[in-house]
Amino acid sequence: MSRLDGYAGKILHIDLTAGTWSLEPLDEEDARLYLGGAGLAAKILYSGMPRGADPLGPENLMVFATGPLTGTGAPGSGSIDLCFKSPLTGIWAESRSGSDFGGMLRKAGFDAVVVSGVSEKPVCLVVDGNEIALRPARDLAGRPVSERVRVLKNSIGADFETAVIGPAGENKVRYATVMFGDEGSRAAGRSGGGAVMGAKNLLALAVRGKASVPVADEDAFRETVKRVTKRLVDDPSNAVWAKEGTTGELARADKSGDWPTKNWAANSWGKGPELFDHFRKKNFIEARGCYTGCVLRCGRVAQVTEGPWKTPAHEGCEYETMSSFTSYLLNEDVDAAVHASRVCNEMGIDTISAGSVIAFAMDCFEQGLIDPSDNNGRTLEWGDMEGALDLLKRIVRREGLGDLLAEGSREAAKRIGGGAESLAVHVKGLEGPAHDPRSGKALGLSYGVGNTGMNHIHPIEGMAWDAGKADFGLLPYGLPDPAGIDRWDEPGKGEAVKILHDFGMLPDMLGTCKFYAYSGVTVDDMAEMMTALTGRTVTGKDLLKAGSRTYTLQRLFNVREGVTRADDMLPEKVLKQPAFGYYSEEPACVTKRYGEMLDEYYAARGWDCDGRPTGETLEFLGLGWTLKT
Ligand code: SF4
């Protein structure tokens, strides 16, 4: 096998039905066109899965994909992307996590692992360099996540990196997570990867290796990494990541109308600063990086020392989690939200979807669409955290109302009926994260056209551009200067959002953390690192085109599954005037000309008016091969 600089050079395929594995050399052309991570996975899933495959069946492919920068020491290079067909949305799914797992997988000699089939019995995939084994995993079943990691490492070695599912994954809760890290506290959270693994009877992966990935020009790569890292560290504004973490957003998002409150009845609450203050003084212990070498360290280690929500120190309590279990539910008890964060981690369930479906249930309760007879005899009032935690545990166990909510809010609303669908806040079935499009119109467009649905990772750079005035170093690539753009303007944003999406794909293709792009790593920095790493001349323009190629291929995957313009619409609740809070008297915050924005976006992408990429666009992007399949 010839050397491919920047890559381990192999893909590991596991067939769980047959209990066998095989190796595939990484195709050089695929590496050039799709780079890695979510790009490479898009090629694998589009080519390797039939239309209409059951997400919980043997045909679904679960791809663990690293990027060429994963584990290299490049800024933010502790990422892995999990891609699959989502059991929650039925379309393209992509879920990113940070840890040392991706870097270790490359040390073991693999850029990606592709899992197909279904095992008859619970198994764990152990990759120890060239030695690959499927081991019985009955001893992991039923345990909380941190205990699984402990049991697994005790039996195979503490120096393995692991990815495990929790009880929610085993019970096929459609938004179950895959958990990484020494304590299993880092989640690939969105879209239900844990349920796909649970359905496959694959309870864990463990990897260990000692090889190194070849670098074309080691000196140039080292120098570029050093220069970019120094620039990040020297920028005083980046100190906020370690100081406040993402949780600091509680105060800022509230003020700017970016904080969904009471199941999206409003976009602010006025309590963000005091909630963050409580967390900072009473719960926060220390900042932590999710992988070895992170210089930003947005991770939080937190605890509750006393009272009914007493909770041991654990890593979690990100902004999204804290919002899902405070403002979404109208809950002012921060200790209860910290406790819920820990329960979600240990059960392996997505905090955003979990908080969202509980908020949806509280809304249904208020509207009289469900009552105590549906909920084990309990009422479910806003802010009732005992009720919320009880329901969360029943979702994990799939009991009663919990079983219905384990299907996700779109499906639950359909079954409840009576107007419940207007209370379910999702796009394409994925529940909304804690950023509100009434804070800036580019965000709404990003949510609507999002390939995974209403996702905070992918790609919300539009929000940072029109509301946050960030340009990501993209002005030379045609991005309009955000200084001259009003956050609530509507038409005129489609072209800009397309460029931002192409850029937003790159961290997930290269294997880096997106927060580094928010902190100053530009597309030109990425191109310079890729040139030194691969020995090919890579430009910023090449990378943005690769981002566009991947975004379009993911869209094609969805079009093949039946996605049309009708699926790119926004949920009813975010198109209403906020019922209370800072913006209740501000009509400009509500989107009115969404259809025009969508038309502009489609035109900028080279998609037709129903959101289908045209043949000409596909040929231009090097995706002509999809026309023949
Ligand atoms: S900034 Fe946060 S998410 Fe990104 S690599 Fe560091 S700890 Fe992980």
PDB file of N, CA and C in Angstrom, residues 105-171:
ATOM      1  N   LEU A 105      -7.478   6.188  17.052  1.00  0.00           N
ATOM      2  CA  LEU A 105      -7.910   5.350  15.922  1.00  0.00           C
ATOM      3  C   LEU A 105      -6.906   5.473  14.778  1.00  0.00           C
ATOM      4  N   ARG A 106      -6.412   6.685  14.550  1.00  0.00           N
ATOM      5  CA  ARG A 106      -5.411   6.867  13.482  1.00  0.00           C
ATOM      6  C   ARG A 106      -4.084   6.228  13.866  1.00  0.00           C
ATOM      7  N   LYS A 107      -3.767   6.267  15.158  1.00  0.00           N
ATOM      8  CA  LYS A 107      -2.538   5.574  15.601  1.00  0.00           C
ATOM      9  C   LYS A 107      -2.677   4.057  15.399  1.00  0.00           C
ATOM     10  N   ALA A 108      -3.897   3.570  15.499  1.00  0.00           N
ATOM     11  CA  ALA A 108      -4.120   2.135  15.259  1.00  0.00           C
ATOM     12  C   ALA A 108      -4.066   1.813  13.765  1.00  0.00           C
ATOM     13  N   GLY A 109      -4.043   2.851  12.945  1.00  0.00           N
ATOM     14  CA  GLY A 109      -3.857   2.626  11.507  1.00  0.00           C
ATOM     15  C   GLY A 109      -5.084   2.870  10.642  1.00  0.00           C
ATOM     16  N   PHE A 110      -6.133   3.506  11.217  1.00  0.00           N
ATOM     17  CA  PHE A 110      -7.376   3.654  10.457  1.00  0.00           C
ATOM     18  C   PHE A 110      -7.868   5.101  10.450  1.00  0.00           C
ATOM     19  N   ASP A 111      -8.312   5.536   9.266  1.00  0.00           N
ATOM     20  CA  ASP A 111      -8.941   6.850   9.165  1.00  0.00           C
ATOM     21  C   ASP A 111     -10.418   6.773   9.531  1.00  0.00           C
ATOM     22  N   ALA A 112     -11.007   5.603   9.317  1.00  0.00           N
ATOM     23  CA  ALA A 112     -12.442   5.465   9.601  1.00  0.00           C
ATOM     24  C   ALA A 112     -12.783   4.010   9.884  1.00  0.00           C
ATOM     25  N   VAL A 113     -13.875   3.840  10.643  1.00  0.00           N
ATOM     26  CA  VAL A 113     -14.453   2.507  10.850  1.00  0.00           C
ATOM     27  C   VAL A 113     -15.885   2.558  10.323  1.00  0.00           C
ATOM     28  N   VAL A 114     -16.246   1.585   9.512  1.00  0.00           N
ATOM     29  CA  VAL A 114     -17.604   1.525   8.954  1.00  0.00           C
ATOM     30  C   VAL A 114     -18.262   0.245   9.474  1.00  0.00           C
ATOM     31  N   VAL A 115     -19.354   0.420  10.225  1.00  0.00           N
ATOM     32  CA  VAL A 115     -20.004  -0.748  10.835  1.00  0.00           C
ATOM     33  C   VAL A 115     -21.327  -1.025  10.127  1.00  0.00           C
ATOM     34  N   SER A 116     -21.507  -2.263   9.676  1.00  0.00           N
ATOM     35  CA  SER A 116     -22.779  -2.661   9.061  1.00  0.00           C
ATOM     36  C   SER A 116     -23.311  -3.899   9.784  1.00  0.00           C
ATOM     37  N   GLY A 117     -24.551  -4.279   9.443  1.00  0.00           N
ATOM     38  CA  GLY A 117     -25.126  -5.507   9.996  1.00  0.00           C
ATOM     39  C   GLY A 117     -25.639  -5.358  11.415  1.00  0.00           C
ATOM     40  N   VAL A 118     -26.065  -6.482  11.982  1.00  0.00           N
ATOM     41  CA  VAL A 118     -26.566  -6.533  13.359  1.00  0.00           C
ATOM     42  C   VAL A 118     -25.991  -7.777  14.015  1.00  0.00           C
ATOM     43  N   SER A 119     -25.428  -7.604  15.194  1.00  0.00           N
ATOM     44  CA  SER A 119     -24.893  -8.762  15.918  1.00  0.00           C
ATOM     45  C   SER A 119     -26.024  -9.471  16.673  1.00  0.00           C
ATOM     46  N   GLU A 120     -25.961 -10.793  16.747  1.00  0.00           N
ATOM     47  CA  GLU A 120     -26.989 -11.524  17.489  1.00  0.00           C
ATOM     48  C   GLU A 120     -26.920 -11.238  18.974  1.00  0.00           C
ATOM     49  N   LYS A 121     -25.684 -11.103  19.462  1.00  0.00           N
ATOM     50  CA  LYS A 121     -25.487 -10.884  20.903  1.00  0.00           C
ATOM     51  C   LYS A 121     -24.745  -9.569  21.116  1.00  0.00           C
ATOM     52  N   PRO A 122     -24.840  -8.971  22.323  1.00  0.00           N
ATOM     53  CA  PRO A 122     -24.126  -7.715  22.579  1.00  0.00           C
ATOM     54  C   PRO A 122     -22.618  -7.912  22.428  1.00  0.00           C
ATOM     55  N   VAL A 123     -21.983  -7.015  21.665  1.00  0.00           N
ATOM     56  CA  VAL A 123     -20.542  -7.129  21.447  1.00  0.00           C
ATOM     57  C   VAL A 123     -19.855  -5.784  21.621  1.00  0.00           C
ATOM     58  N   CYS A 124     -18.533  -5.884  21.756  1.00  0.00           N
ATOM     59  CA  CYS A 124     -17.669  -4.707  21.817  1.00  0.00           C
ATOM     60  C   CYS A 124     -16.593  -4.905  20.753  1.00  0.00           C
ATOM     61  N   LEU A 125     -16.355  -3.888  19.951  1.00  0.00           N
ATOM     62  CA  LEU A 125     -15.293  -3.978  18.944  1.00  0.00           C
ATOM     63  C   LEU A 125     -13.992  -3.484  19.573  1.00  0.00           C
ATOM     64  N   VAL A 126     -12.984  -4.351  19.570  1.00  0.00           N
ATOM     65  CA  VAL A 126     -11.679  -3.973  20.134  1.00  0.00           C
ATOM     66  C   VAL A 126     -10.652  -3.937  19.007  1.00  0.00           C
ATOM     67  N   VAL A 127     -10.077  -2.756  18.809  1.00  0.00           N
ATOM     68  CA  VAL A 127      -9.049  -2.575  17.778  1.00  0.00           C
ATOM     69  C   VAL A 127      -7.745  -2.269  18.511  1.00  0.00           C
ATOM     70  N   ASP A 128      -6.839  -3.219  18.467  1.00  0.00           N
ATOM     71  CA  ASP A 128      -5.553  -3.053  19.149  1.00  0.00           C
ATOM     72  C   ASP A 128      -4.478  -3.107  18.069  1.00  0.00           C
ATOM     73  N   GLY A 129      -4.207  -1.950  17.457  1.00  0.00           N
ATOM     74  CA  GLY A 129      -3.328  -1.950  16.292  1.00  0.00           C
ATOM     75  C   GLY A 129      -3.921  -2.820  15.202  1.00  0.00           C
ATOM     76  N   ASN A 130      -3.140  -3.798  14.752  1.00  0.00           N
ATOM     77  CA  ASN A 130      -3.621  -4.679  13.677  1.00  0.00           C
ATOM     78  C   ASN A 130      -4.563  -5.767  14.169  1.00  0.00           C
ATOM     79  N   GLU A 131      -4.641  -5.929  15.491  1.00  0.00           N
ATOM     80  CA  GLU A 131      -5.507  -7.004  16.021  1.00  0.00           C
ATOM     81  C   GLU A 131      -6.923  -6.485  16.216  1.00  0.00           C
ATOM     82  N   ILE A 132      -7.839  -7.142  15.554  1.00  0.00           N
ATOM     83  CA  ILE A 132      -9.233  -6.686  15.596  1.00  0.00           C
ATOM     84  C   ILE A 132     -10.102  -7.827  16.097  1.00  0.00           C
ATOM     85  N   ALA A 133     -10.966  -7.511  17.080  1.00  0.00           N
ATOM     86  CA  ALA A 133     -11.797  -8.587  17.642  1.00  0.00           C
ATOM     87  C   ALA A 133     -13.158  -8.042  18.040  1.00  0.00           C
ATOM     88  N   LEU A 134     -14.174  -8.899  17.885  1.00  0.00           N
ATOM     89  CA  LEU A 134     -15.502  -8.603  18.435  1.00  0.00           C
ATOM     90  C   LEU A 134     -15.640  -9.440  19.693  1.00  0.00           C
ATOM     91  N   ARG A 135     -15.715  -8.778  20.848  1.00  0.00           N
ATOM     92  CA  ARG A 135     -15.761  -9.518  22.112  1.00  0.00           C
ATOM     93  C   ARG A 135     -17.158  -9.457  22.713  1.00  0.00           C
ATOM     94  N   PRO A 136     -17.574 -10.509  23.433  1.00  0.00           N
ATOM     95  CA  PRO A 136     -18.877 -10.462  24.106  1.00  0.00           C
ATOM     96  C   PRO A 136     -18.917  -9.265  25.055  1.00  0.00           C
ATOM     97  N   ALA A 137     -20.085  -8.628  25.155  1.00  0.00           N
ATOM     98  CA  ALA A 137     -20.165  -7.416  25.978  1.00  0.00           C
ATOM     99  C   ALA A 137     -21.350  -7.447  26.929  1.00  0.00           C
ATOM    100  N   ARG A 138     -21.785  -8.667  27.279  1.00  0.00           N
ATOM    101  CA  ARG A 138     -22.933  -8.747  28.174  1.00  0.00           C
ATOM    102  C   ARG A 138     -22.648  -8.069  29.515  1.00  0.00           C
ATOM    103  N   ASP A 139     -21.379  -8.077  29.937  1.00  0.00           N
ATOM    104  CA  ASP A 139     -21.042  -7.463  31.227  1.00  0.00           C
ATOM    105  C   ASP A 139     -21.189  -5.935  31.217  1.00  0.00           C
ATOM    106  N   LEU A 140     -21.320  -5.345  30.034  1.00  0.00           N
ATOM    107  CA  LEU A 140     -21.500  -3.886  29.984  1.00  0.00           C
ATOM    108  C   LEU A 140     -22.974  -3.494  30.034  1.00  0.00           C
ATOM    109  N   ALA A 141     -23.838  -4.396  29.639  1.00  0.00           N
ATOM    110  CA  ALA A 141     -25.257  -4.065  29.459  1.00  0.00           C
ATOM    111  C   ALA A 141     -25.893  -3.556  30.748  1.00  0.00           C
ATOM    112  N   GLY A 142     -26.787  -2.578  30.599  1.00  0.00           N
ATOM    113  CA  GLY A 142     -27.582  -2.074  31.716  1.00  0.00           C
ATOM    114  C   GLY A 142     -26.859  -1.118  32.645  1.00  0.00           C
ATOM    115  N   ARG A 143     -25.582  -0.978  32.518  1.00  0.00           N
ATOM    116  CA  ARG A 143     -24.826  -0.119  33.452  1.00  0.00           C
ATOM    117  C   ARG A 143     -24.838   1.345  32.995  1.00  0.00           C
ATOM    118  N   PRO A 144     -24.672   2.278  33.957  1.00  0.00           N
ATOM    119  CA  PRO A 144     -24.476   3.668  33.560  1.00  0.00           C
ATOM    120  C   PRO A 144     -23.163   3.816  32.779  1.00  0.00           C
ATOM    121  N   VAL A 145     -23.069   4.879  32.007  1.00  0.00           N
ATOM    122  CA  VAL A 145     -21.955   5.028  31.073  1.00  0.00           C
ATOM    123  C   VAL A 145     -20.577   5.009  31.755  1.00  0.00           C
ATOM    124  N   SER A 146     -20.405   5.787  32.835  1.00  0.00           N
ATOM    125  CA  SER A 146     -19.060   5.863  33.432  1.00  0.00           C
ATOM    126  C   SER A 146     -18.625   4.495  33.954  1.00  0.00           C
ATOM    127  N   GLU A 147     -19.597   3.710  34.451  1.00  0.00           N
ATOM    128  CA  GLU A 147     -19.283   2.366  34.943  1.00  0.00           C
ATOM    129  C   GLU A 147     -18.878   1.444  33.780  1.00  0.00           C
ATOM    130  N   ARG A 148     -19.564   1.599  32.654  1.00  0.00           N
ATOM    131  CA  ARG A 148     -19.198   0.784  31.472  1.00  0.00           C
ATOM    132  C   ARG A 148     -17.751   1.041  31.078  1.00  0.00           C
ATOM    133  N   VAL A 149     -17.388   2.328  31.065  1.00  0.00           N
ATOM    134  CA  VAL A 149     -16.020   2.668  30.649  1.00  0.00           C
ATOM    135  C   VAL A 149     -15.033   2.013  31.618  1.00  0.00           C
ATOM    136  N   ARG A 150     -15.348   2.093  32.920  1.00  0.00           N
ATOM    137  CA  ARG A 150     -14.463   1.498  33.936  1.00  0.00           C
ATOM    138  C   ARG A 150     -14.338  -0.012  33.742  1.00  0.00           C
ATOM    139  N   VAL A 151     -15.482  -0.677  33.579  1.00  0.00           N
ATOM    140  CA  VAL A 151     -15.480  -2.134  33.424  1.00  0.00           C
ATOM    141  C   VAL A 151     -14.696  -2.534  32.173  1.00  0.00           C
ATOM    142  N   LEU A 152     -14.931  -1.803  31.108  1.00  0.00           N
ATOM    143  CA  LEU A 152     -14.270  -2.117  29.840  1.00  0.00           C
ATOM    144  C   LEU A 152     -12.756  -1.932  29.961  1.00  0.00           C
ATOM    145  N   LYS A 153     -12.347  -0.814  30.527  1.00  0.00           N
ATOM    146  CA  LYS A 153     -10.907  -0.550  30.632  1.00  0.00           C
ATOM    147  C   LYS A 153     -10.238  -1.531  31.601  1.00  0.00           C
ATOM    148  N   ASN A 154     -10.959  -1.900  32.652  1.00  0.00           N
ATOM    149  CA  ASN A 154     -10.402  -2.892  33.586  1.00  0.00           C
ATOM    150  C   ASN A 154     -10.142  -4.210  32.877  1.00  0.00           C
ATOM    151  N   SER A 155     -10.997  -4.534  31.915  1.00  0.00           N
ATOM    152  CA  SER A 155     -10.823  -5.846  31.295  1.00  0.00           C
ATOM    153  C   SER A 155      -9.833  -5.836  30.130  1.00  0.00           C
ATOM    154  N   ILE A 156      -9.675  -4.683  29.442  1.00  0.00           N
ATOM    155  CA  ILE A 156      -8.788  -4.724  28.266  1.00  0.00           C
ATOM    156  C   ILE A 156      -7.554  -3.833  28.387  1.00  0.00           C
ATOM    157  N   GLY A 157      -7.556  -2.869  29.305  1.00  0.00           N
ATOM    158  CA  GLY A 157      -6.383  -2.005  29.473  1.00  0.00           C
ATOM    159  C   GLY A 157      -6.773  -0.539  29.542  1.00  0.00           C
ATOM    160  N   ALA A 158      -6.168   0.160  30.489  1.00  0.00           N
ATOM    161  CA  ALA A 158      -6.534   1.557  30.736  1.00  0.00           C
ATOM    162  C   ALA A 158      -6.101   2.479  29.608  1.00  0.00           C
ATOM    163  N   ASP A 159      -5.162   2.019  28.769  1.00  0.00           N
ATOM    164  CA  ASP A 159      -4.680   2.913  27.718  1.00  0.00           C
ATOM    165  C   ASP A 159      -5.494   2.819  26.420  1.00  0.00           C
ATOM    166  N   PHE A 160      -6.600   2.107  26.435  1.00  0.00           N
ATOM    167  CA  PHE A 160      -7.507   2.132  25.289  1.00  0.00           C
ATOM    168  C   PHE A 160      -8.361   3.401  25.345  1.00  0.00           C
ATOM    169  N   GLU A 161      -8.723   3.931  24.194  1.00  0.00           N
ATOM    170  CA  GLU A 161      -9.739   4.982  24.120  1.00  0.00           C
ATOM    171  C   GLU A 161     -11.063   4.309  23.768  1.00  0.00           C
ATOM    172  N   THR A 162     -12.144   4.800  24.359  1.00  0.00           N
ATOM    173  CA  THR A 162     -13.414   4.083  24.198  1.00  0.00           C
ATOM    174  C   THR A 162     -14.546   4.976  23.676  1.00  0.00           C
ATOM    175  N   ALA A 163     -15.505   4.316  23.053  1.00  0.00           N
ATOM    176  CA  ALA A 163     -16.782   4.947  22.673  1.00  0.00           C
ATOM    177  C   ALA A 163     -17.857   3.981  23.137  1.00  0.00           C
ATOM    178  N   VAL A 164     -18.743   4.426  24.008  1.00  0.00           N
ATOM    179  CA  VAL A 164     -19.749   3.500  24.547  1.00  0.00           C
ATOM    180  C   VAL A 164     -21.146   4.099  24.441  1.00  0.00           C
ATOM    181  N   ILE A 165     -22.147   3.228  24.415  1.00  0.00           N
ATOM    182  CA  ILE A 165     -23.523   3.719  24.531  1.00  0.00           C
ATOM    183  C   ILE A 165     -23.998   3.432  25.957  1.00  0.00           C
ATOM    184  N   GLY A 166     -25.103   4.067  26.334  1.00  0.00           N
ATOM    185  CA  GLY A 166     -25.674   3.847  27.662  1.00  0.00           C
ATOM    186  C   GLY A 166     -26.990   3.103  27.559  1.00  0.00           C
ATOM    187  N   PRO A 167     -27.723   3.027  28.681  1.00  0.00           N
ATOM    188  CA  PRO A 167     -29.023   2.343  28.664  1.00  0.00           C
ATOM    189  C   PRO A 167     -29.987   2.902  27.613  1.00  0.00           C
ATOM    190  N   ALA A 168     -29.938   4.214  27.358  1.00  0.00           N
ATOM    191  CA  ALA A 168     -30.860   4.791  26.359  1.00  0.00           C
ATOM    192  C   ALA A 168     -30.581   4.210  24.970  1.00  0.00           C
ATOM    193  N   GLY A 169     -29.305   4.001  24.678  1.00  0.00           N
ATOM    194  CA  GLY A 169     -28.952   3.415  23.388  1.00  0.00           C
ATOM    195  C   GLY A 169     -29.430   1.983  23.283  1.00  0.00           C
ATOM    196  N   GLU A 170     -29.239   1.228  24.368  1.00  0.00           N
ATOM    197  CA  GLU A 170     -29.714  -0.165  24.355  1.00  0.00           C
ATOM    198  C   GLU A 170     -31.224  -0.225  24.157  1.00  0.00           C
ATOM    199  N   ASN A 171     -31.938   0.771  24.735  1.00  0.00           N
ATOM    200  CA  ASN A 171     -33.404   0.787  24.608  1.00  0.00           C
ATOM    201  C   ASN A 171     -33.867   1.481  23.332  1.00  0.00           C
TER     202      ASN A 171
END
